[in-house]
PDB file of C-alpha atoms and ligand atoms in Angstrom:
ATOM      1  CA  UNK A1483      -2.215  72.750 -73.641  1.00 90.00           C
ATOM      2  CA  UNK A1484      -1.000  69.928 -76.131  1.00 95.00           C
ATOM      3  CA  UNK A1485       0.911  71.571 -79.455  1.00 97.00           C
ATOM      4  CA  UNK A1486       2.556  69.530 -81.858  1.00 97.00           C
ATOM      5  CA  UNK A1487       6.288  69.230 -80.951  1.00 97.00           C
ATOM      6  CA  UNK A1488       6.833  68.121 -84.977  1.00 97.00           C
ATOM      7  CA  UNK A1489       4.865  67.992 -88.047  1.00 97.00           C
ATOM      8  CA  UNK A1490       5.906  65.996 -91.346  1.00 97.00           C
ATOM      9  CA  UNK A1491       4.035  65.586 -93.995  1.00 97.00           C
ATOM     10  CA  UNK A1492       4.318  61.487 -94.655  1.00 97.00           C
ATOM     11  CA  UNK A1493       3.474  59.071 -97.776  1.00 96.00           C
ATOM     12  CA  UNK A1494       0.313  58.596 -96.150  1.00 95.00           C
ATOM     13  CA  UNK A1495      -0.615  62.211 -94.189  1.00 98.00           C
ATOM     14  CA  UNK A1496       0.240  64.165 -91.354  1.00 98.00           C
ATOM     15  CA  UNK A1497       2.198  63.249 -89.409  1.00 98.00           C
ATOM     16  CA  UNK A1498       1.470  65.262 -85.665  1.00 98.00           C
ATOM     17  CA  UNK A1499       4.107  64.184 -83.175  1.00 98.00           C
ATOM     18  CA  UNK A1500       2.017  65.961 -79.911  1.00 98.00           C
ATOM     19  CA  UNK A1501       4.018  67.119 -77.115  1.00 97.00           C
ATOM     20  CA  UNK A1502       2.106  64.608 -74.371  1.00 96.00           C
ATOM     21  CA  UNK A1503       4.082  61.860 -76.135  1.00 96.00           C
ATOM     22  CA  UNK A1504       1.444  60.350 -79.069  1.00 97.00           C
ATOM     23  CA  UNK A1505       2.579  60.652 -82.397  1.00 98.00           C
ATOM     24  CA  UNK A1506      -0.266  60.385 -84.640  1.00 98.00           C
ATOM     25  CA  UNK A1507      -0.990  60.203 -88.460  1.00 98.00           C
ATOM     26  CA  UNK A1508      -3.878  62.034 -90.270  1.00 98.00           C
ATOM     27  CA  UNK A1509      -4.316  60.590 -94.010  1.00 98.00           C
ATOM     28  CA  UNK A1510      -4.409  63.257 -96.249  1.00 98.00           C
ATOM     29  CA  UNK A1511      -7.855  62.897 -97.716  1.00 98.00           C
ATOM     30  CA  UNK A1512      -9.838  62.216 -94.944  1.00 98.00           C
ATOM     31  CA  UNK A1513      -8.354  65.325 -93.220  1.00 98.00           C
ATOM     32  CA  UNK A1514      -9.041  67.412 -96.252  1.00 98.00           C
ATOM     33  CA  UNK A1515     -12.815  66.579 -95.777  1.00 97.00           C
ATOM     34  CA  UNK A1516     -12.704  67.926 -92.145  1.00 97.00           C
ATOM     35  CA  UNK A1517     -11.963  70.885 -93.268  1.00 97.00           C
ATOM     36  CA  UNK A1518     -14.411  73.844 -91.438  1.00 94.00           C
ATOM     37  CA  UNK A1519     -13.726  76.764 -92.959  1.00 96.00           C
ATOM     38  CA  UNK A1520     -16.792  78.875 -94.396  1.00 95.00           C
ATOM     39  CA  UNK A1521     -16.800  77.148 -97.868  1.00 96.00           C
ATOM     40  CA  UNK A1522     -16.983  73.759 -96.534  1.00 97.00           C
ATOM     41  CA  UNK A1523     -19.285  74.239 -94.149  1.00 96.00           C
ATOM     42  CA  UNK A1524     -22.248  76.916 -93.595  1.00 96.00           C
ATOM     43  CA  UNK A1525     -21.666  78.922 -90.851  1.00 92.00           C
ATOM     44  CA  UNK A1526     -24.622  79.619 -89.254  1.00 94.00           C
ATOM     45  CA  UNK A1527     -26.152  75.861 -89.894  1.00 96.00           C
ATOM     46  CA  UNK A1528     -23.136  73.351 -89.731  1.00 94.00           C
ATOM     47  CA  UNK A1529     -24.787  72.346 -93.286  1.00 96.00           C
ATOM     48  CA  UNK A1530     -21.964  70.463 -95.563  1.00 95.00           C
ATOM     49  CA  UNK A1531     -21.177  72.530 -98.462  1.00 96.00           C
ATOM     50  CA  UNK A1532     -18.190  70.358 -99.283  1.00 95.00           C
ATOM     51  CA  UNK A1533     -19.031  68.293-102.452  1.00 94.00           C
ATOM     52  CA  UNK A1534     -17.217  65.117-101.023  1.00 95.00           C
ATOM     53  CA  UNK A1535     -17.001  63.619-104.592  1.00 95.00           C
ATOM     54  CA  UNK A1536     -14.874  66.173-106.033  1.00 94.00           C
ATOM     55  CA  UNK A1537     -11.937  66.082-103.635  1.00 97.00           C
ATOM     56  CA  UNK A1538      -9.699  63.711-105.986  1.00 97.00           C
ATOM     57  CA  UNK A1539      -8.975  60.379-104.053  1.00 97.00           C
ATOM     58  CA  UNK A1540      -4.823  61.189-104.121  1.00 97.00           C
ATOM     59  CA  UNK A1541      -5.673  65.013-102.681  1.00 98.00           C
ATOM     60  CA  UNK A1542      -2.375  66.015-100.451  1.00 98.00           C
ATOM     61  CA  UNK A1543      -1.391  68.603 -98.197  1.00 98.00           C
ATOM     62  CA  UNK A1544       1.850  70.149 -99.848  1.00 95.00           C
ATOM     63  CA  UNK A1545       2.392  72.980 -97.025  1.00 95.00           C
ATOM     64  CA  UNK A1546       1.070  73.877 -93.826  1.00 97.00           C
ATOM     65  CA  UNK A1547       1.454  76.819 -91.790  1.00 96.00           C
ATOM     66  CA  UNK A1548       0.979  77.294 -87.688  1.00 96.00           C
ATOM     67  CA  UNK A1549      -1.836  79.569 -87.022  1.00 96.00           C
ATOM     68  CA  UNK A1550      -0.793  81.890 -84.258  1.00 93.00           C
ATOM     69  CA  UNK A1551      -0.251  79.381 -81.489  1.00 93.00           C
ATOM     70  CA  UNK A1552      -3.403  77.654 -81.664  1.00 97.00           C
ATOM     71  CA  UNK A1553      -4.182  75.947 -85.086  1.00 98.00           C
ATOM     72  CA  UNK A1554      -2.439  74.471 -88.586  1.00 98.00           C
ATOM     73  CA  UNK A1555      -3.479  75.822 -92.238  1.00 98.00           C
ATOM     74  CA  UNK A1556      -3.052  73.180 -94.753  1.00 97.00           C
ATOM     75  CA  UNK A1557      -2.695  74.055 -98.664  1.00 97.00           C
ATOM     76  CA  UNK A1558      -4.473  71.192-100.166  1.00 98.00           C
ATOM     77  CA  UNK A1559      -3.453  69.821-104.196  1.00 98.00           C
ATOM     78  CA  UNK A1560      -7.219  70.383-104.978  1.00 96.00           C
ATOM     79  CA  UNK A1561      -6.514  74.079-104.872  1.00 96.00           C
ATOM     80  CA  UNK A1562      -8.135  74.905-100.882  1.00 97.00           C
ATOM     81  CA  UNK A1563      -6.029  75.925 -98.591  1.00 96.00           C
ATOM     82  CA  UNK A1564      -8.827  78.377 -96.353  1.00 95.00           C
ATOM     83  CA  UNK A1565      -9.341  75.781 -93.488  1.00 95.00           C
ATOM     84  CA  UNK A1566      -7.873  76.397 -89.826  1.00 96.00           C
ATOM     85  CA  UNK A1567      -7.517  73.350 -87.811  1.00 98.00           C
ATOM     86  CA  UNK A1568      -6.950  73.893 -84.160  1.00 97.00           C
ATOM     87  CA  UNK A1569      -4.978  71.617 -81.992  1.00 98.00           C
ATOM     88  CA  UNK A1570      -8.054  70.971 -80.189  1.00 97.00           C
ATOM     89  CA  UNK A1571     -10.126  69.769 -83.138  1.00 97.00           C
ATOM     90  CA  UNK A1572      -7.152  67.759 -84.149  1.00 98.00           C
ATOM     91  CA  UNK A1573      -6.579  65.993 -80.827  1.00 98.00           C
ATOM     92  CA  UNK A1574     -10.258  65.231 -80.874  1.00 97.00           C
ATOM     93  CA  UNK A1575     -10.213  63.460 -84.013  1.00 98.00           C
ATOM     94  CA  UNK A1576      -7.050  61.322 -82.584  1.00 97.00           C
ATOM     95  CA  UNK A1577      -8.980  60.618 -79.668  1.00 97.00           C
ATOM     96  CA  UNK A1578     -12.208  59.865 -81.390  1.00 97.00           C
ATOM     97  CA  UNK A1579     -11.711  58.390 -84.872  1.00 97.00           C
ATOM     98  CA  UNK A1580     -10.179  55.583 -85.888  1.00 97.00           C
ATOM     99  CA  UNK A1581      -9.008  56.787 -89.253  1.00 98.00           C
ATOM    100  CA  UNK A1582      -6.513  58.447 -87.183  1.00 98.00           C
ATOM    101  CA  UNK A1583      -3.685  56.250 -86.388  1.00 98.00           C
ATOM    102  CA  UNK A1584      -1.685  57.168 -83.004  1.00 98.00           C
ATOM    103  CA  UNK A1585       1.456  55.342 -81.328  1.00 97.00           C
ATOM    104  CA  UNK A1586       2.447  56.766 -78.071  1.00 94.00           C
ATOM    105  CA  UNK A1587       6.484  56.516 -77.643  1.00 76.00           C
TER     106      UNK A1587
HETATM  107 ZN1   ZN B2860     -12.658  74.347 -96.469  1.00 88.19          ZN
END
């Protein structure tokens, strides 16, 4: 399984240096409105509860925390900090959207 060998949080968002070799950055906002966690998103529907429009344009991450061995928590400057984002999800969205900007070294 791919886990992040380094995480910093940049001028511009996470920063996820993966341990198969891609380093790749996650801006702040857009990776705020990802979030999955029961208040974002209804749980038996997939239904966006997240009001996109009040997540303030300059929203941060000021402090993370690994999630047993599976997933990041990010504390958000808006005030959320409930959402779990496993590796898997996270690799997804490097793979799959171009928001997310990887280099491999
Ligand atoms: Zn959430």
């Amino acid at each position: 399984m791919t886990i992040p060998s380094q995480i910093n949080m940049t001028g511009v968002g996470v920063q996820i240096a993966w341990d198969d070799g891609q380093t790749c950055t996650y801006p702040y906002r857009y990776l705020r409105l990802q979030c999955a966690c029961a208040a974002c998103v209804e749980e038996m529907t997939g239904r966006a509860l997240l009001n996109v429009s009040a997540v303030p344009e300059d929203v941060i991450a000021v402090e993370y925390i690994e999630v047993g061995k599976y997933a990041l928590q990010f504390l958000w400057t808006d005030g959320h900090g409930t959402g779990i984002y496993p590796f898997k999800m996270l690799l997804k969205l490097a793979e799959n959207d171009d928001a997310v900007i990887c280099e491999t070294s």
